[in-house]
Structure formats: structure tokens, C-alpha cells
Coordinates of C-alpha atoms in Angstrom, one line a residue:
M123 CA -10.0 97.4 67.4
D124 CA -13.0 96.3 65.7
N125 CA -13.3 94.1 62.6
F126 CA -13.8 97.0 60.3
S127 CA -10.6 98.6 61.4
Q128 CA -8.6 95.3 61.0
Q129 CA -9.9 94.9 57.5
Q130 CA -9.0 98.5 56.6
T131 CA -5.5 98.0 58.0
M132 CA -5.0 94.8 56.1
S133 CA -6.2 96.3 52.9
N134 CA -3.5 98.9 53.2
L135 CA -0.7 96.2 53.3
P136 CA 1.3 95.6 50.1
P137 CA 0.2 92.4 48.1
T138 CA 2.2 89.2 48.7
P139 CA 4.4 88.4 45.8
P140 CA 3.9 84.9 44.1
A141 CA 6.2 82.1 45.2
Q142 CA 9.3 82.0 43.1
I143 CA 10.1 78.6 41.4
N144 CA 13.7 77.5 41.7
P145 CA 15.1 76.7 38.2
M146 CA 17.4 74.1 39.7
Q147 CA 14.5 72.4 41.4
Q148 CA 12.6 72.4 38.2
A149 CA 15.5 70.9 36.3
Q150 CA 16.0 68.3 39.0
A151 CA 12.3 67.4 38.9
A152 CA 12.5 67.1 35.1
L153 CA 15.6 65.0 35.4
N154 CA 13.9 62.7 38.0
Q155 CA 10.9 62.4 35.7
S156 CA 13.1 61.5 32.8
K157 CA 15.0 59.0 34.8
K158 CA 11.7 57.5 36.0
Q159 CA 10.4 57.2 32.4
G160 CA 13.8 55.8 31.2
S161 CA 13.8 53.3 34.0
T162 CA 10.3 52.2 33.1
K163 CA 11.2 51.8 29.4
F164 CA 14.3 49.9 30.4
I165 CA 12.3 47.5 32.6
I166 CA 9.8 47.0 29.8
T167 CA 12.6 46.4 27.4
I168 CA 14.2 43.9 29.7
V169 CA 10.9 42.1 30.2
L170 CA 10.3 41.9 26.5
L171 CA 13.8 40.6 25.9
S172 CA 13.3 38.1 28.6
V173 CA 10.0 36.9 27.1
V174 CA 11.7 36.6 23.7
L175 CA 14.6 34.8 25.2
I176 CA 12.4 32.4 27.1
A177 CA 10.3 31.8 23.9
F178 CA 13.5 31.2 22.0
I179 CA 14.8 28.7 24.6
I180 CA 11.4 26.9 24.5
L181 CA 11.5 26.7 20.7
F182 CA 15.1 25.6 20.8
V183 CA 14.3 22.8 23.3
L184 CA 11.3 21.7 21.2
F185 CA 13.3 21.8 18.0
F186 CA 16.2 19.9 19.5
A187 CA 13.8 17.3 20.9
K188 CA 12.2 16.9 17.5
Y189 CA 15.6 16.8 15.8
N190 CA 16.9 14.2 18.3
E191 CA 13.7 12.1 17.8
A192 CA 14.0 12.4 14.0
K193 CA 17.7 11.6 14.1
T194 CA 17.1 8.6 16.3
D195 CA 14.4 7.4 14.0
L196 CA 16.6 8.0 11.0
D197 CA 19.5 6.2 12.6
E198 CA 17.3 3.2 13.3
K199 CA 16.0 3.1 9.7
I200 CA 19.5 3.3 8.4
A201 CA 20.6 0.5 10.7
V202 CA 17.7 -1.6 9.6
A203 CA 18.4 -0.8 5.9
V204 CA 22.1 -1.7 6.3
A205 CA 21.2 -4.9 8.1
D206 CA 18.7 -5.8 5.3
A207 CA 21.2 -4.9 2.7
K208 CA 23.8 -7.2 4.4
D209 CA 21.3 -10.0 4.6
K210 CA 20.3 -9.7 1.0
Q211 CA 23.9 -9.5 0.0
A212 CA 24.6 -12.6 2.0
E213 CA 21.7 -14.4 0.4
I214 CA 22.9 -13.4 -3.0
L215 CA 26.5 -14.7 -2.2
E216 CA 25.1 -17.9 -0.8
A217 CA 22.9 -18.5 -3.8
E218 CA 25.9 -17.8 -6.2
F219 CA 28.0 -20.1 -4.1
A220 CA 25.3 -22.8 -4.2
E221 CA 25.1 -22.5 -8.0
R222 CA 28.9 -22.7 -8.4
E223 CA 28.9 -25.8 -6.2
K224 CA 26.5 -27.6 -8.7
E225 CA 29.2 -27.5 -11.3
P226 CA 30.5 -29.5 -13.0
F227 CA 27.2 -31.2 -13.7
K228 CA 27.0 -35.0 -13.6
E229 CA 25.5 -37.2 -16.3
F230 CA 22.5 -39.3 -15.6
V231 CA 22.0 -42.4 -17.8
G232 CA 18.9 -44.6 -17.8
P233 CA 18.6 -48.2 -18.9
E234 CA 19.6 -48.9 -22.5
D235 CA 16.6 -51.1 -23.2
Y236 CA 14.4 -48.1 -22.3
G237 CA 15.9 -45.6 -24.7
Q238 CA 18.9 -44.8 -22.6
L239 CA 17.4 -41.6 -21.2
G240 CA 20.1 -39.2 -20.2
F241 CA 20.5 -35.6 -18.8
K242 CA 22.8 -33.5 -16.8
Y243 CA 22.2 -32.7 -13.1
P244 CA 24.0 -30.8 -10.3
R245 CA 26.9 -32.7 -8.8
T246 CA 25.6 -31.8 -5.3
W247 CA 22.5 -34.0 -5.9
S248 CA 22.3 -37.6 -4.9
V249 CA 20.6 -40.3 -7.0
Y250 CA 18.5 -43.2 -5.7
I251 CA 17.2 -45.8 -8.2
E252 CA 14.2 -47.5 -6.7
A253 CA 13.3 -49.7 -9.7
D254 CA 16.0 -50.3 -12.4
A255 CA 13.7 -52.3 -14.8
A256 CA 16.4 -55.0 -15.0
N257 CA 13.6 -57.6 -15.2
G258 CA 11.1 -55.4 -17.1
G259 CA 8.5 -53.3 -15.4
D260 CA 8.7 -49.5 -14.8
Y261 CA 11.9 -47.6 -14.2
K262 CA 12.0 -45.2 -11.2
A263 CA 14.7 -42.9 -9.8
Y264 CA 14.8 -40.0 -7.4
L265 CA 17.3 -37.1 -7.3
N266 CA 17.7 -34.6 -4.5
P267 CA 20.3 -32.2 -3.1
N268 CA 22.7 -33.8 -0.6
E269 CA 20.7 -37.1 -0.2
V270 CA 17.4 -38.7 -1.0
G271 CA 15.1 -39.3 2.0
A272 CA 14.3 -42.7 3.4
N273 CA 10.8 -42.6 2.0
P274 CA 11.3 -40.7 -1.3
D275 CA 7.9 -41.3 -2.7
K276 CA 6.3 -39.4 0.2
N277 CA 9.0 -36.7 0.5
T278 CA 9.7 -33.6 -1.7
N279 CA 12.2 -34.4 -4.4
A280 CA 14.1 -32.1 -6.7
L281 CA 13.6 -34.6 -9.6
R282 CA 11.7 -37.8 -10.2
V283 CA 12.4 -39.9 -13.2
Q284 CA 10.0 -42.5 -14.5
I285 CA 9.9 -44.6 -17.6
V286 CA 6.6 -46.5 -17.6
N287 CA 5.4 -49.3 -19.9
R288 CA 2.3 -47.4 -21.0
T289 CA 1.4 -45.3 -24.0
T290 CA 1.9 -41.6 -23.7
E291 CA -1.8 -41.0 -24.6
S292 CA -3.0 -43.1 -21.7
V293 CA -0.8 -41.2 -19.2
K294 CA -1.9 -37.9 -20.6
N295 CA -5.5 -38.9 -20.2
E296 CA -5.1 -39.3 -16.5
Y297 CA -3.5 -35.8 -16.2
Q298 CA -6.1 -34.3 -18.4
K299 CA -8.8 -35.5 -16.0
A300 CA -7.0 -33.6 -13.3
V301 CA -6.8 -30.5 -15.4
S302 CA -10.5 -30.7 -16.2
A303 CA -11.6 -31.3 -12.6
K304 CA -13.5 -28.7 -10.7
N305 CA -11.4 -26.2 -8.8
S306 CA -8.3 -27.7 -10.4
T307 CA -5.1 -25.7 -10.2
L308 CA -3.2 -27.9 -12.7
N309 CA -2.3 -26.2 -16.0
V310 CA -1.1 -27.7 -19.3
E311 CA 1.0 -26.6 -22.3
E312 CA 2.7 -28.4 -25.2
I313 CA 6.5 -28.1 -25.4
T314 CA 9.4 -30.0 -27.1
V315 CA 12.1 -32.0 -25.3
N316 CA 15.2 -32.9 -27.4
G317 CA 13.1 -32.0 -30.5
T318 CA 10.3 -34.4 -29.4
P319 CA 6.8 -33.2 -28.6
A320 CA 6.1 -33.2 -24.9
T321 CA 3.4 -32.1 -22.5
H322 CA 4.1 -29.9 -19.6
Y323 CA 1.8 -29.8 -16.6
Y324 CA 2.3 -27.3 -13.7
G325 CA 0.4 -26.6 -10.5
T326 CA -0.9 -29.0 -7.9
I327 CA 0.2 -32.5 -9.0
P328 CA -2.6 -35.0 -9.0
N329 CA -3.0 -37.2 -5.9
T330 CA -0.4 -35.2 -4.1
E331 CA 0.0 -32.0 -2.1
F332 CA 3.0 -30.9 -4.1
S333 CA 2.9 -27.8 -6.3
G334 CA 5.4 -28.5 -9.1
H335 CA 6.0 -29.4 -12.7
V336 CA 5.6 -32.6 -14.7
V337 CA 6.8 -33.2 -18.3
L338 CA 6.0 -36.4 -20.2
F339 CA 7.0 -37.5 -23.6
K340 CA 7.3 -40.7 -25.7
I341 CA 10.4 -42.9 -25.7
R342 CA 9.9 -45.8 -28.1
D343 CA 6.8 -47.7 -26.9
K344 CA 7.0 -46.2 -23.4
T345 CA 6.5 -42.9 -21.7
A346 CA 9.1 -40.9 -19.8
I347 CA 7.9 -38.8 -16.9
L348 CA 10.1 -36.1 -15.4
R349 CA 8.8 -34.3 -12.4
T350 CA 9.9 -31.8 -9.7
D351 CA 7.9 -31.5 -6.5
S352 CA 8.6 -27.8 -5.7
E353 CA 8.9 -24.5 -7.4
L354 CA 12.3 -24.2 -5.5
F355 CA 13.8 -26.5 -8.1
V356 CA 12.2 -25.2 -11.2
D357 CA 15.4 -23.5 -12.6
D358 CA 17.3 -26.8 -12.2
F359 CA 14.3 -28.7 -13.7
D360 CA 14.5 -26.4 -16.8
K361 CA 18.2 -27.1 -17.1
V362 CA 17.6 -30.8 -16.9
L363 CA 15.0 -30.6 -19.7
D364 CA 17.4 -28.6 -21.9
S365 CA 20.0 -31.4 -21.5
V366 CA 17.7 -34.4 -22.1
T367 CA 18.9 -37.0 -24.6
F368 CA 17.5 -40.4 -25.5
N369 CA 17.5 -43.1 -28.2
E370 CA 14.3 -43.4 -30.2

């Protein structure tokens, strides 16, 4: 049989019907595709949640570290503040105790021939009379907490008392030269002591390294000089001045 005959014979055959699609297979394929998409979404969701969780953990760790650092710093500051408060309270109590220990005040009385200069001073202070003017001359005494040093003229003293056989004007002239000197830190003001005119000098005391206060005033034909060598004793010095008495 030749080719023409074969082609004619095949042309006479009925057409081949299209392949039939199984509905069950189609449903299964759709289901598999849906599962695949659902699985992909689930994986993406899990990944996103994991990223969020990791970010949250990192932020939590950072926040906790900052919180712990801040808390530690705050605790240290609180501890320092409490310690400072305790120290300040202790200082206040010690100062109050020291002030109470000064009472009752004692009475200082100078030589009668020199106007009997008197004043009140803390009972915790000691008195050393270097020159009592029994045979004339100048009167000199030192007062200091606890005890007066071995070399009182060179040491810092809470109070120095002098009654000198010189006019008040001559003594003031010496201090005035120190006030007027170049680069002087000595200041001057006029006050009253026991109703008597007096001169108050404060700053660096002439011919010394002490920064304190000097008050001088006239007693009869002499000059009284009261002096403190340090600002530490200025409150006590003021109380001494307020209690001064003497015979004119």
C-alpha cells in the first residue's frame, strides 16, 4: 500500500476525542496548590514573628542593661548623698555639742590699775598671762581652746589681750600705715565697745601671716588691743566684744 492509500485510509478514521480531565485530580491539584501557598504564608509569618521576637529580645536586653546601669548609678548617688547627709549631720551635732561645752562662760578680769578690763569667754578655753603688768609695763594674755601653746606669740590664738602704755592714736597710726600700704588686705571700720568708740581692723594682721580681727580702744591713758588670729574664732570674738567691761 502506497502512501496515498494510507493517508486516505487514515482520513476515514473517526477523530480522537480530547483527553478528559478528572475532576478529582483537578480538586486535588487545587488543594495541593492551596496547601503550598498556605505553607509559604505560614513560613513567612513564622519568619516575621521570629524577627519581631528577636528584635524585641534585643531591645529588652538593651533596655535592661541601660536600666541596670542607671539603677546602679542612682544607687551610688543615693549612697553618696546619704553618706554626705550623715557627715553633715554629724558635723552639725559636733558643732552644737562644742557650743554647749563652752557654757557656762568664764569671767576674765584684767589688772585693776589698768582699768580692770573684763569679758566672758568659753570655759573650754585656757588662759596664759605672759605679762601681768604688776611692775608696770604692758599687760599681755593669751586664750585658746584646750590649752595655750608653748610659744603663744608665734602660734595661732583664739584671743590675744593687750593693754599697752601708749596712746590710742599712736597705735592706730601704725595700723593705718598697714591699711594704706600697697596690696594691703587690711580693712578698717569704726565700732563701739561697751559704749566706747573703738576701731576694728580685719584682714591680714600687720607683721604676721594671720588673717583675723583686731579691735583697739582707749582705757584711761592706755590702749586695749583685742585680737583673734583666725576667722575660725570670729563668732567667739564677737561674743567677747559684746561682753567687754572696764573702768574708765
